[in-house]
PDB file of C-alpha atoms in Angstrom:
ATOM      1  CA  UNK A   1      22.679  77.166-262.537  1.00  0.00           C
ATOM      2  CA  UNK A   2      24.225  73.682-262.588  1.00  0.00           C
ATOM      3  CA  UNK A   3      27.045  74.530-260.238  1.00  0.00           C
ATOM      4  CA  UNK A   4      24.526  75.616-257.600  1.00  0.00           C
ATOM      5  CA  UNK A   5      22.756  72.292-257.775  1.00  0.00           C
ATOM      6  CA  UNK A   6      26.024  70.537-257.361  1.00  0.00           C
ATOM      7  CA  UNK A   7      26.830  72.475-254.246  1.00  0.00           C
ATOM      8  CA  UNK A   8      23.418  71.697-252.830  1.00  0.00           C
ATOM      9  CA  UNK A   9      23.879  68.022-253.545  1.00  0.00           C
ATOM     10  CA  UNK A  10      27.235  68.050-251.909  1.00  0.00           C
ATOM     11  CA  UNK A  11      25.792  69.780-248.933  1.00  0.00           C
ATOM     12  CA  UNK A  12      23.042  67.246-248.626  1.00  0.00           C
ATOM     13  CA  UNK A  13      25.525  64.450-248.996  1.00  0.00           C
ATOM     14  CA  UNK A  14      27.667  65.958-246.255  1.00  0.00           C
ATOM     15  CA  UNK A  15      24.677  66.237-243.929  1.00  0.00           C
ATOM     16  CA  UNK A  16      23.814  62.678-244.675  1.00  0.00           C
ATOM     17  CA  UNK A  17      27.322  61.606-243.840  1.00  0.00           C
ATOM     18  CA  UNK A  18      27.250  63.571-240.601  1.00  0.00           C
ATOM     19  CA  UNK A  19      23.865  62.076-239.750  1.00  0.00           C
ATOM     20  CA  UNK A  20      25.175  58.592-240.447  1.00  0.00           C
ATOM     21  CA  UNK A  21      28.123  59.275-238.139  1.00  0.00           C
ATOM     22  CA  UNK A  22      26.012  60.830-235.333  1.00  0.00           C
ATOM     23  CA  UNK A  23      23.281  58.189-235.496  1.00  0.00           C
ATOM     24  CA  UNK A  24      25.361  55.370-233.826  1.00  0.00           C
ATOM     25  CA  UNK A  25      26.557  57.778-231.112  1.00  0.00           C
ATOM     26  CA  UNK A  26      23.009  58.730-230.185  1.00  0.00           C
ATOM     27  CA  UNK A  27      22.022  55.021-230.081  1.00  0.00           C
ATOM     28  CA  UNK A  28      24.901  54.211-227.735  1.00  0.00           C
ATOM     29  CA  UNK A  29      23.997  57.110-225.438  1.00  0.00           C
ATOM     30  CA  UNK A  30      20.453  55.921-225.323  1.00  0.00           C
ATOM     31  CA  UNK A  31      21.638  52.419-224.516  1.00  0.00           C
ATOM     32  CA  UNK A  32      23.861  53.746-221.752  1.00  0.00           C
ATOM     33  CA  UNK A  33      21.015  55.776-220.355  1.00  0.00           C
ATOM     34  CA  UNK A  34      18.755  52.749-220.517  1.00  0.00           C
ATOM     35  CA  UNK A  35      21.453  50.633-218.869  1.00  0.00           C
ATOM     36  CA  UNK A  36      21.853  53.180-216.105  1.00  0.00           C
ATOM     37  CA  UNK A  37      18.138  53.190-215.618  1.00  0.00           C
ATOM     38  CA  UNK A  38      18.143  49.374-215.518  1.00  0.00           C
ATOM     39  CA  UNK A  39      21.019  49.328-213.062  1.00  0.00           C
ATOM     40  CA  UNK A  40      19.318  51.935-210.910  1.00  0.00           C
ATOM     41  CA  UNK A  41      16.112  49.957-211.072  1.00  0.00           C
ATOM     42  CA  UNK A  42      17.997  46.758-210.246  1.00  0.00           C
ATOM     43  CA  UNK A  43      19.749  48.449-207.327  1.00  0.00           C
ATOM     44  CA  UNK A  44      16.472  49.769-206.046  1.00  0.00           C
ATOM     45  CA  UNK A  45      14.905  46.336-206.497  1.00  0.00           C
ATOM     46  CA  UNK A  46      17.914  44.852-204.732  1.00  0.00           C
ATOM     47  CA  UNK A  47      17.555  47.323-201.877  1.00  0.00           C
ATOM     48  CA  UNK A  48      13.868  46.534-201.626  1.00  0.00           C
ATOM     49  CA  UNK A  49      14.666  42.833-201.700  1.00  0.00           C
ATOM     50  CA  UNK A  50      17.334  43.296-199.013  1.00  0.00           C
ATOM     51  CA  UNK A  51      14.866  45.240-196.897  1.00  0.00           C
ATOM     52  CA  UNK A  52      12.347  42.463-197.302  1.00  0.00           C
ATOM     53  CA  UNK A  53      15.059  39.920-196.466  1.00  0.00           C
ATOM     54  CA  UNK A  54      16.086  41.933-193.406  1.00  0.00           C
ATOM     55  CA  UNK A  55      12.464  42.217-192.373  1.00  0.00           C
ATOM     56  CA  UNK A  56      11.925  38.496-192.895  1.00  0.00           C
ATOM     57  CA  UNK A  57      15.130  37.763-190.976  1.00  0.00           C
ATOM     58  CA  UNK A  58      13.959  39.946-188.082  1.00  0.00           C
ATOM     59  CA  UNK A  59      10.608  38.189-188.106  1.00  0.00           C
ATOM     60  CA  UNK A  60      12.298  34.804-188.280  1.00  0.00           C
ATOM     61  CA  UNK A  61      14.603  35.729-185.373  1.00  0.00           C
ATOM     62  CA  UNK A  62      11.630  37.009-183.390  1.00  0.00           C
ATOM     63  CA  UNK A  63       9.692  33.824-184.109  1.00  0.00           C
ATOM     64  CA  UNK A  64      12.741  31.758-183.179  1.00  0.00           C
ATOM     65  CA  UNK A  65      13.064  33.601-179.867  1.00  0.00           C
ATOM     66  CA  UNK A  66       9.359  33.165-179.214  1.00  0.00           C
ATOM     67  CA  UNK A  67       9.686  29.469-180.072  1.00  0.00           C
ATOM     68  CA  UNK A  68      12.617  29.047-177.714  1.00  0.00           C
ATOM     69  CA  UNK A  69      10.757  30.885-174.943  1.00  0.00           C
ATOM     70  CA  UNK A  70       7.607  28.825-175.480  1.00  0.00           C
ATOM     71  CA  UNK A  71       9.677  25.622-175.557  1.00  0.00           C
ATOM     72  CA  UNK A  72      11.459  26.589-172.336  1.00  0.00           C
ATOM     73  CA  UNK A  73       8.115  27.358-170.711  1.00  0.00           C
ATOM     74  CA  UNK A  74       6.725  24.065-172.007  1.00  0.00           C
ATOM     75  CA  UNK A  75       9.747  22.174-170.633  1.00  0.00           C
ATOM     76  CA  UNK A  76       9.378  23.946-167.309  1.00  0.00           C
ATOM     77  CA  UNK A  77       5.658  23.190-167.275  1.00  0.00           C
ATOM     78  CA  UNK A  78       6.320  19.536-168.054  1.00  0.00           C
ATOM     79  CA  UNK A  79       8.850  19.390-165.213  1.00  0.00           C
ATOM     80  CA  UNK A  80       6.359  21.073-162.888  1.00  0.00           C
ATOM     81  CA  UNK A  81       3.648  18.633-163.957  1.00  0.00           C
ATOM     82  CA  UNK A  82       5.940  15.674-163.279  1.00  0.00           C
ATOM     83  CA  UNK A  83       6.818  17.066-159.857  1.00  0.00           C
ATOM     84  CA  UNK A  84       3.184  17.745-159.072  1.00  0.00           C
ATOM     85  CA  UNK A  85       2.290  14.236-160.215  1.00  0.00           C
ATOM     86  CA  UNK A  86       4.799  12.810-157.766  1.00  0.00           C
ATOM     87  CA  UNK A  87       3.581  15.132-155.014  1.00  0.00           C
ATOM     88  CA  UNK A  88      -0.042  14.215-155.662  1.00  0.00           C
ATOM     89  CA  UNK A  89       0.965  10.555-155.689  1.00  0.00           C
ATOM     90  CA  UNK A  90       2.707  10.946-152.334  1.00  0.00           C
ATOM     91  CA  UNK A  91      -0.264  12.830-150.931  1.00  0.00           C
ATOM     92  CA  UNK A  92      -2.589  10.083-152.085  1.00  0.00           C
ATOM     93  CA  UNK A  93      -0.346   7.526-150.385  1.00  0.00           C
ATOM     94  CA  UNK A  94      -0.322   9.643-147.207  1.00  0.00           C
ATOM     95  CA  UNK A  95      -4.101   9.968-147.316  1.00  0.00           C
ATOM     96  CA  UNK A  96      -4.406   6.215-147.729  1.00  0.00           C
ATOM     97  CA  UNK A  97      -1.995   5.748-144.816  1.00  0.00           C
ATOM     98  CA  UNK A  98      -3.975   8.201-142.695  1.00  0.00           C
ATOM     99  CA  UNK A  99      -7.168   6.346-143.536  1.00  0.00           C
ATOM    100  CA  UNK A 100      -5.554   3.109-142.392  1.00  0.00           C
ATOM    101  CA  UNK A 101      -4.263   4.759-139.229  1.00  0.00           C
ATOM    102  CA  UNK A 102      -7.670   6.258-138.491  1.00  0.00           C
ATOM    103  CA  UNK A 103      -9.268   2.855-138.933  1.00  0.00           C
ATOM    104  CA  UNK A 104      -6.614   1.332-136.691  1.00  0.00           C
ATOM    105  CA  UNK A 105      -7.126   4.072-134.108  1.00  0.00           C
ATOM    106  CA  UNK A 106     -10.860   3.478-134.173  1.00  0.00           C
ATOM    107  CA  UNK A 107     -10.294  -0.232-133.660  1.00  0.00           C
ATOM    108  CA  UNK A 108      -7.727   0.547-130.937  1.00  0.00           C
ATOM    109  CA  UNK A 109     -10.131   2.930-129.217  1.00  0.00           C
ATOM    110  CA  UNK A 110     -12.860   0.302-129.293  1.00  0.00           C
ATOM    111  CA  UNK A 111     -10.443  -2.072-127.611  1.00  0.00           C
ATOM    112  CA  UNK A 112      -8.580   0.269-125.261  1.00  0.00           C
ATOM    113  CA  UNK A 113     -11.583   2.009-123.689  1.00  0.00           C
ATOM    114  CA  UNK A 114     -12.980  -1.237-122.219  1.00  0.00           C
ATOM    115  CA  UNK A 115      -9.423  -2.162-121.200  1.00  0.00           C
ATOM    116  CA  UNK A 116      -9.000   1.083-119.240  1.00  0.00           C
ATOM    117  CA  UNK A 117     -12.373   0.563-117.614  1.00  0.00           C
ATOM    118  CA  UNK A 118     -11.310  -2.895-116.446  1.00  0.00           C
ATOM    119  CA  UNK A 119      -7.971  -1.474-115.257  1.00  0.00           C
ATOM    120  CA  UNK A 120      -9.793   1.117-113.149  1.00  0.00           C
ATOM    121  CA  UNK A 121     -12.100  -1.544-111.714  1.00  0.00           C
ATOM    122  CA  UNK A 122      -9.068  -3.607-110.751  1.00  0.00           C
ATOM    123  CA  UNK A 123      -7.302  -0.561-109.320  1.00  0.00           C
ATOM    124  CA  UNK A 124     -10.312   0.397-107.224  1.00  0.00           C
ATOM    125  CA  UNK A 125     -10.686  -3.152-105.939  1.00  0.00           C
ATOM    126  CA  UNK A 126      -6.984  -3.296-105.127  1.00  0.00           C
ATOM    127  CA  UNK A 127      -7.148  -0.037-103.149  1.00  0.00           C
ATOM    128  CA  UNK A 128     -10.177  -1.250-101.211  1.00  0.00           C
ATOM    129  CA  UNK A 129      -8.503  -4.565-100.331  1.00  0.00           C
ATOM    130  CA  UNK A 130      -5.026  -3.146 -99.703  1.00  0.00           C
ATOM    131  CA  UNK A 131      -3.556  -1.888 -96.462  1.00  0.00           C
ATOM    132  CA  UNK A 132      -5.633   1.210 -95.592  1.00  0.00           C
ATOM    133  CA  UNK A 133      -3.014   3.932 -95.938  1.00  0.00           C
ATOM    134  CA  UNK A 134      -3.949   7.274 -97.522  1.00  0.00           C
ATOM    135  CA  UNK A 135      -7.463   5.951 -98.159  1.00  0.00           C
ATOM    136  CA  UNK A 136      -9.016   9.281 -99.147  1.00  0.00           C
ATOM    137  CA  UNK A 137      -6.160  10.258-101.479  1.00  0.00           C
ATOM    138  CA  UNK A 138      -6.132   6.913-103.266  1.00  0.00           C
ATOM    139  CA  UNK A 139      -9.928   6.710-103.590  1.00  0.00           C
ATOM    140  CA  UNK A 140     -10.010  10.273-104.947  1.00  0.00           C
ATOM    141  CA  UNK A 141      -7.383   9.362-107.554  1.00  0.00           C
ATOM    142  CA  UNK A 142      -9.530   6.498-108.845  1.00  0.00           C
ATOM    143  CA  UNK A 143     -12.662   8.675-108.873  1.00  0.00           C
ATOM    144  CA  UNK A 144     -10.895  11.408-110.854  1.00  0.00           C
ATOM    145  CA  UNK A 145      -9.711   8.838-113.375  1.00  0.00           C
ATOM    146  CA  UNK A 146     -13.251   7.561-113.850  1.00  0.00           C
ATOM    147  CA  UNK A 147     -14.415  11.116-114.473  1.00  0.00           C
ATOM    148  CA  UNK A 148     -11.540  11.582-116.918  1.00  0.00           C
ATOM    149  CA  UNK A 149     -12.687   8.589-118.976  1.00  0.00           C
ATOM    150  CA  UNK A 150     -15.945  10.379-119.879  1.00  0.00           C
ATOM    151  CA  UNK A 151     -14.328  13.631-121.052  1.00  0.00           C
ATOM    152  CA  UNK A 152     -14.298  14.243-124.801  1.00  0.00           C
ATOM    153  CA  UNK A 153     -11.594  16.942-124.600  1.00  0.00           C
ATOM    154  CA  UNK A 154      -8.958  14.469-123.401  1.00  0.00           C
ATOM    155  CA  UNK A 155      -7.254  12.174-125.886  1.00  0.00           C
ATOM    156  CA  UNK A 156      -7.226   8.406-125.550  1.00  0.00           C
ATOM    157  CA  UNK A 157      -3.453   8.438-125.184  1.00  0.00           C
ATOM    158  CA  UNK A 158      -3.636  10.940-122.307  1.00  0.00           C
ATOM    159  CA  UNK A 159      -6.305   8.880-120.556  1.00  0.00           C
ATOM    160  CA  UNK A 160      -4.220   5.740-120.888  1.00  0.00           C
ATOM    161  CA  UNK A 161      -1.132   7.589-119.659  1.00  0.00           C
ATOM    162  CA  UNK A 162      -2.959   8.773-116.559  1.00  0.00           C
ATOM    163  CA  UNK A 163      -4.205   5.251-115.782  1.00  0.00           C
ATOM    164  CA  UNK A 164      -0.678   3.865-116.107  1.00  0.00           C
ATOM    165  CA  UNK A 165       0.571   6.724-113.930  1.00  0.00           C
ATOM    166  CA  UNK A 166      -1.900   5.734-111.200  1.00  0.00           C
ATOM    167  CA  UNK A 167      -0.670   2.146-111.398  1.00  0.00           C
ATOM    168  CA  UNK A 168       2.916   3.386-111.101  1.00  0.00           C
ATOM    169  CA  UNK A 169       2.036   5.376-107.973  1.00  0.00           C
ATOM    170  CA  UNK A 170       0.617   2.237-106.398  1.00  0.00           C
ATOM    171  CA  UNK A 171       3.754   0.306-107.325  1.00  0.00           C
ATOM    172  CA  UNK A 172       5.953   2.998-105.758  1.00  0.00           C
ATOM    173  CA  UNK A 173       4.064   2.730-102.477  1.00  0.00           C
ATOM    174  CA  UNK A 174       5.639  -0.680-102.014  1.00  0.00           C
ATOM    175  CA  UNK A 175       9.176   0.687-102.449  1.00  0.00           C
ATOM    176  CA  UNK A 176       9.373   3.522 -99.937  1.00  0.00           C
ATOM    177  CA  UNK A 177       8.495   4.570 -96.412  1.00  0.00           C
ATOM    178  CA  UNK A 178       6.159   7.406 -95.579  1.00  0.00           C
ATOM    179  CA  UNK A 179       4.889   9.304 -92.556  1.00  0.00           C
ATOM    180  CA  UNK A 180       1.750  11.429 -92.655  1.00  0.00           C
ATOM    181  CA  UNK A 181      -0.908  12.752 -90.329  1.00  0.00           C
ATOM    182  CA  UNK A 182      -4.488  11.723 -90.899  1.00  0.00           C
ATOM    183  CA  UNK A 183      -7.930  11.335 -89.357  1.00  0.00           C
ATOM    184  CA  UNK A 184      -9.501   8.110 -88.108  1.00  0.00           C
ATOM    185  CA  UNK A 185     -12.874   8.184 -86.360  1.00  0.00           C
ATOM    186  CA  UNK A 186     -12.568  11.963 -86.074  1.00  0.00           C
ATOM    187  CA  UNK A 187      -9.274  11.633 -84.206  1.00  0.00           C
ATOM    188  CA  UNK A 188      -5.879  12.775 -85.478  1.00  0.00           C
ATOM    189  CA  UNK A 189      -3.068  10.233 -85.651  1.00  0.00           C
ATOM    190  CA  UNK A 190       0.442   9.918 -87.055  1.00  0.00           C
ATOM    191  CA  UNK A 191       0.719   7.104 -89.580  1.00  0.00           C
ATOM    192  CA  UNK A 192       3.919   5.298 -90.531  1.00  0.00           C
ATOM    193  CA  UNK A 193       4.010   3.116 -93.637  1.00  0.00           C
ATOM    194  CA  UNK A 194       6.901   0.764 -94.338  1.00  0.00           C
ATOM    195  CA  UNK A 195       6.324  -0.087 -97.985  1.00  0.00           C
ATOM    196  CA  UNK A 196       3.417  -2.497 -97.964  1.00  0.00           C
ATOM    197  CA  UNK A 197       5.002  -4.585 -95.227  1.00  0.00           C
ATOM    198  CA  UNK A 198       3.555  -2.721 -92.258  1.00  0.00           C
ATOM    199  CA  UNK A 199       1.323   0.222 -91.411  1.00  0.00           C
ATOM    200  CA  UNK A 200       1.507   1.790 -87.946  1.00  0.00           C
ATOM    201  CA  UNK A 201      -0.743   4.281 -86.190  1.00  0.00           C
ATOM    202  CA  UNK A 202       0.544   6.423 -83.339  1.00  0.00           C
ATOM    203  CA  UNK A 203      -1.168   8.956 -81.139  1.00  0.00           C
ATOM    204  CA  UNK A 204       0.076  12.497 -81.688  1.00  0.00           C
ATOM    205  CA  UNK A 205       1.845  12.452 -78.293  1.00  0.00           C
ATOM    206  CA  UNK A 206       3.656   9.219 -79.273  1.00  0.00           C
ATOM    207  CA  UNK A 207       2.469   7.306 -76.213  1.00  0.00           C
ATOM    208  CA  UNK A 208       0.330   4.646 -77.886  1.00  0.00           C
ATOM    209  CA  UNK A 209       0.632   2.741 -81.147  1.00  0.00           C
ATOM    210  CA  UNK A 210      -1.167   0.154 -83.284  1.00  0.00           C
ATOM    211  CA  UNK A 211      -0.251  -1.957 -86.275  1.00  0.00           C
ATOM    212  CA  UNK A 212      -2.643  -2.920 -89.065  1.00  0.00           C
ATOM    213  CA  UNK A 213      -3.432  -6.612 -89.388  1.00  0.00           C
ATOM    214  CA  UNK A 214      -4.316  -7.346 -93.001  1.00  0.00           C
ATOM    215  CA  UNK A 215      -5.480 -10.794 -91.982  1.00  0.00           C
ATOM    216  CA  UNK A 216      -7.923  -9.507 -89.358  1.00  0.00           C
ATOM    217  CA  UNK A 217      -8.649  -6.211 -91.154  1.00  0.00           C
ATOM    218  CA  UNK A 218      -8.190  -4.373 -87.874  1.00  0.00           C
ATOM    219  CA  UNK A 219      -5.745  -2.352 -85.833  1.00  0.00           C
ATOM    220  CA  UNK A 220      -3.816  -4.279 -83.168  1.00  0.00           C
ATOM    221  CA  UNK A 221      -2.447  -2.517 -80.129  1.00  0.00           C
ATOM    222  CA  UNK A 222       1.340  -2.645 -79.657  1.00  0.00           C
ATOM    223  CA  UNK A 223       3.351  -3.082 -76.513  1.00  0.00           C
ATOM    224  CA  UNK A 224       5.019  -0.013 -75.008  1.00  0.00           C
ATOM    225  CA  UNK A 225       8.401  -1.646 -75.613  1.00  0.00           C
ATOM    226  CA  UNK A 226       8.119  -0.753 -79.328  1.00  0.00           C
ATOM    227  CA  UNK A 227       7.260   2.900 -78.797  1.00  0.00           C
ATOM    228  CA  UNK A 228      10.837   4.210 -78.759  1.00  0.00           C
ATOM    229  CA  UNK A 229      11.776   2.567 -82.073  1.00  0.00           C
ATOM    230  CA  UNK A 230       8.445   3.563 -83.618  1.00  0.00           C
ATOM    231  CA  UNK A 231       8.981   7.197 -82.741  1.00  0.00           C
ATOM    232  CA  UNK A 232      12.496   7.045 -84.249  1.00  0.00           C
ATOM    233  CA  UNK A 233      11.145   5.372 -87.373  1.00  0.00           C
ATOM    234  CA  UNK A 234       8.516   8.097 -87.653  1.00  0.00           C
ATOM    235  CA  UNK A 235      11.238  10.780 -87.552  1.00  0.00           C
ATOM    236  CA  UNK A 236      13.312   8.914 -90.155  1.00  0.00           C
ATOM    237  CA  UNK A 237      10.287   8.802 -92.476  1.00  0.00           C
ATOM    238  CA  UNK A 238       9.740  12.509 -91.844  1.00  0.00           C
ATOM    239  CA  UNK A 239      13.420  13.063 -92.715  1.00  0.00           C
ATOM    240  CA  UNK A 240      14.096  14.747 -89.393  1.00  0.00           C
ATOM    241  CA  UNK A 241      16.451  11.966 -88.193  1.00  0.00           C
ATOM    242  CA  UNK A 242      19.206   9.921 -89.798  1.00  0.00           C
ATOM    243  CA  UNK A 243      18.362   6.354 -90.855  1.00  0.00           C
ATOM    244  CA  UNK A 244      19.386   3.618 -88.419  1.00  0.00           C
ATOM    245  CA  UNK A 245      18.660  -0.010 -87.695  1.00  0.00           C
ATOM    246  CA  UNK A 246      15.403  -0.230 -85.755  1.00  0.00           C
ATOM    247  CA  UNK A 247      13.475  -3.090 -84.212  1.00  0.00           C
ATOM    248  CA  UNK A 248       9.852  -2.820 -85.359  1.00  0.00           C
ATOM    249  CA  UNK A 249       7.044  -5.290 -84.909  1.00  0.00           C
ATOM    250  CA  UNK A 250       5.509  -6.869 -87.992  1.00  0.00           C
ATOM    251  CA  UNK A 251       1.799  -7.585 -88.232  1.00  0.00           C
ATOM    252  CA  UNK A 252       2.395 -11.346 -87.913  1.00  0.00           C
ATOM    253  CA  UNK A 253       4.235 -10.746 -84.632  1.00  0.00           C
ATOM    254  CA  UNK A 254       1.587  -8.487 -83.154  1.00  0.00           C
ATOM    255  CA  UNK A 255      -0.755  -9.575 -80.460  1.00  0.00           C
ATOM    256  CA  UNK A 256      -3.845 -11.288 -81.704  1.00  0.00           C
TER     257      UNK A 256
END
């Protein structure tokens, strides 16, 4: 029986030796497995971290783009505000200038309306005292101007222009000659005006003539010796004959 016990003891000893040899190998395998798990966990954590970093980077880039856009809009708005400030400033200056001009116009109107009234009074008096040529036409011109002064639809500048125009017409009368047919005491005559130097009246048949005496305010009969030159002068004024040197009587040389 002893030998059997010995074999059993040897067997147990051998198993123990095998167990002692296998035990470190199993520990290393477990460590490797744990290391792999740790590495896998670390990689997964790293991937998650990278995803979070990528996400944060995308958000940061998006925020940066939004910031740049907002800043550009703010810069543009500031520029617009500065431009509008200058525009508003210029408009305020223009409004102030317009206010001054309106005040000046009002003062000018208060001064120019009485001036035009006096000018028309003087013009009417001048026409009435002047040599009596085109009396109806000239009196009508003054009357129309007086009516024009009361119209609200005509500007002050236009009224003043028309008054000056009437004065210019009167000035031009003294620089030209004119022939026209008109009525006097219900009788038709041919009239010849030489500037403002002389005014002649001829019968339509050209057989009798008169000259206006501004001193006597009357028509003075002319001698038949002047009739030929007067008829020629009438044709020259009517532009039906060429100009030539003519001998015409002046009012101071007419018969008294």
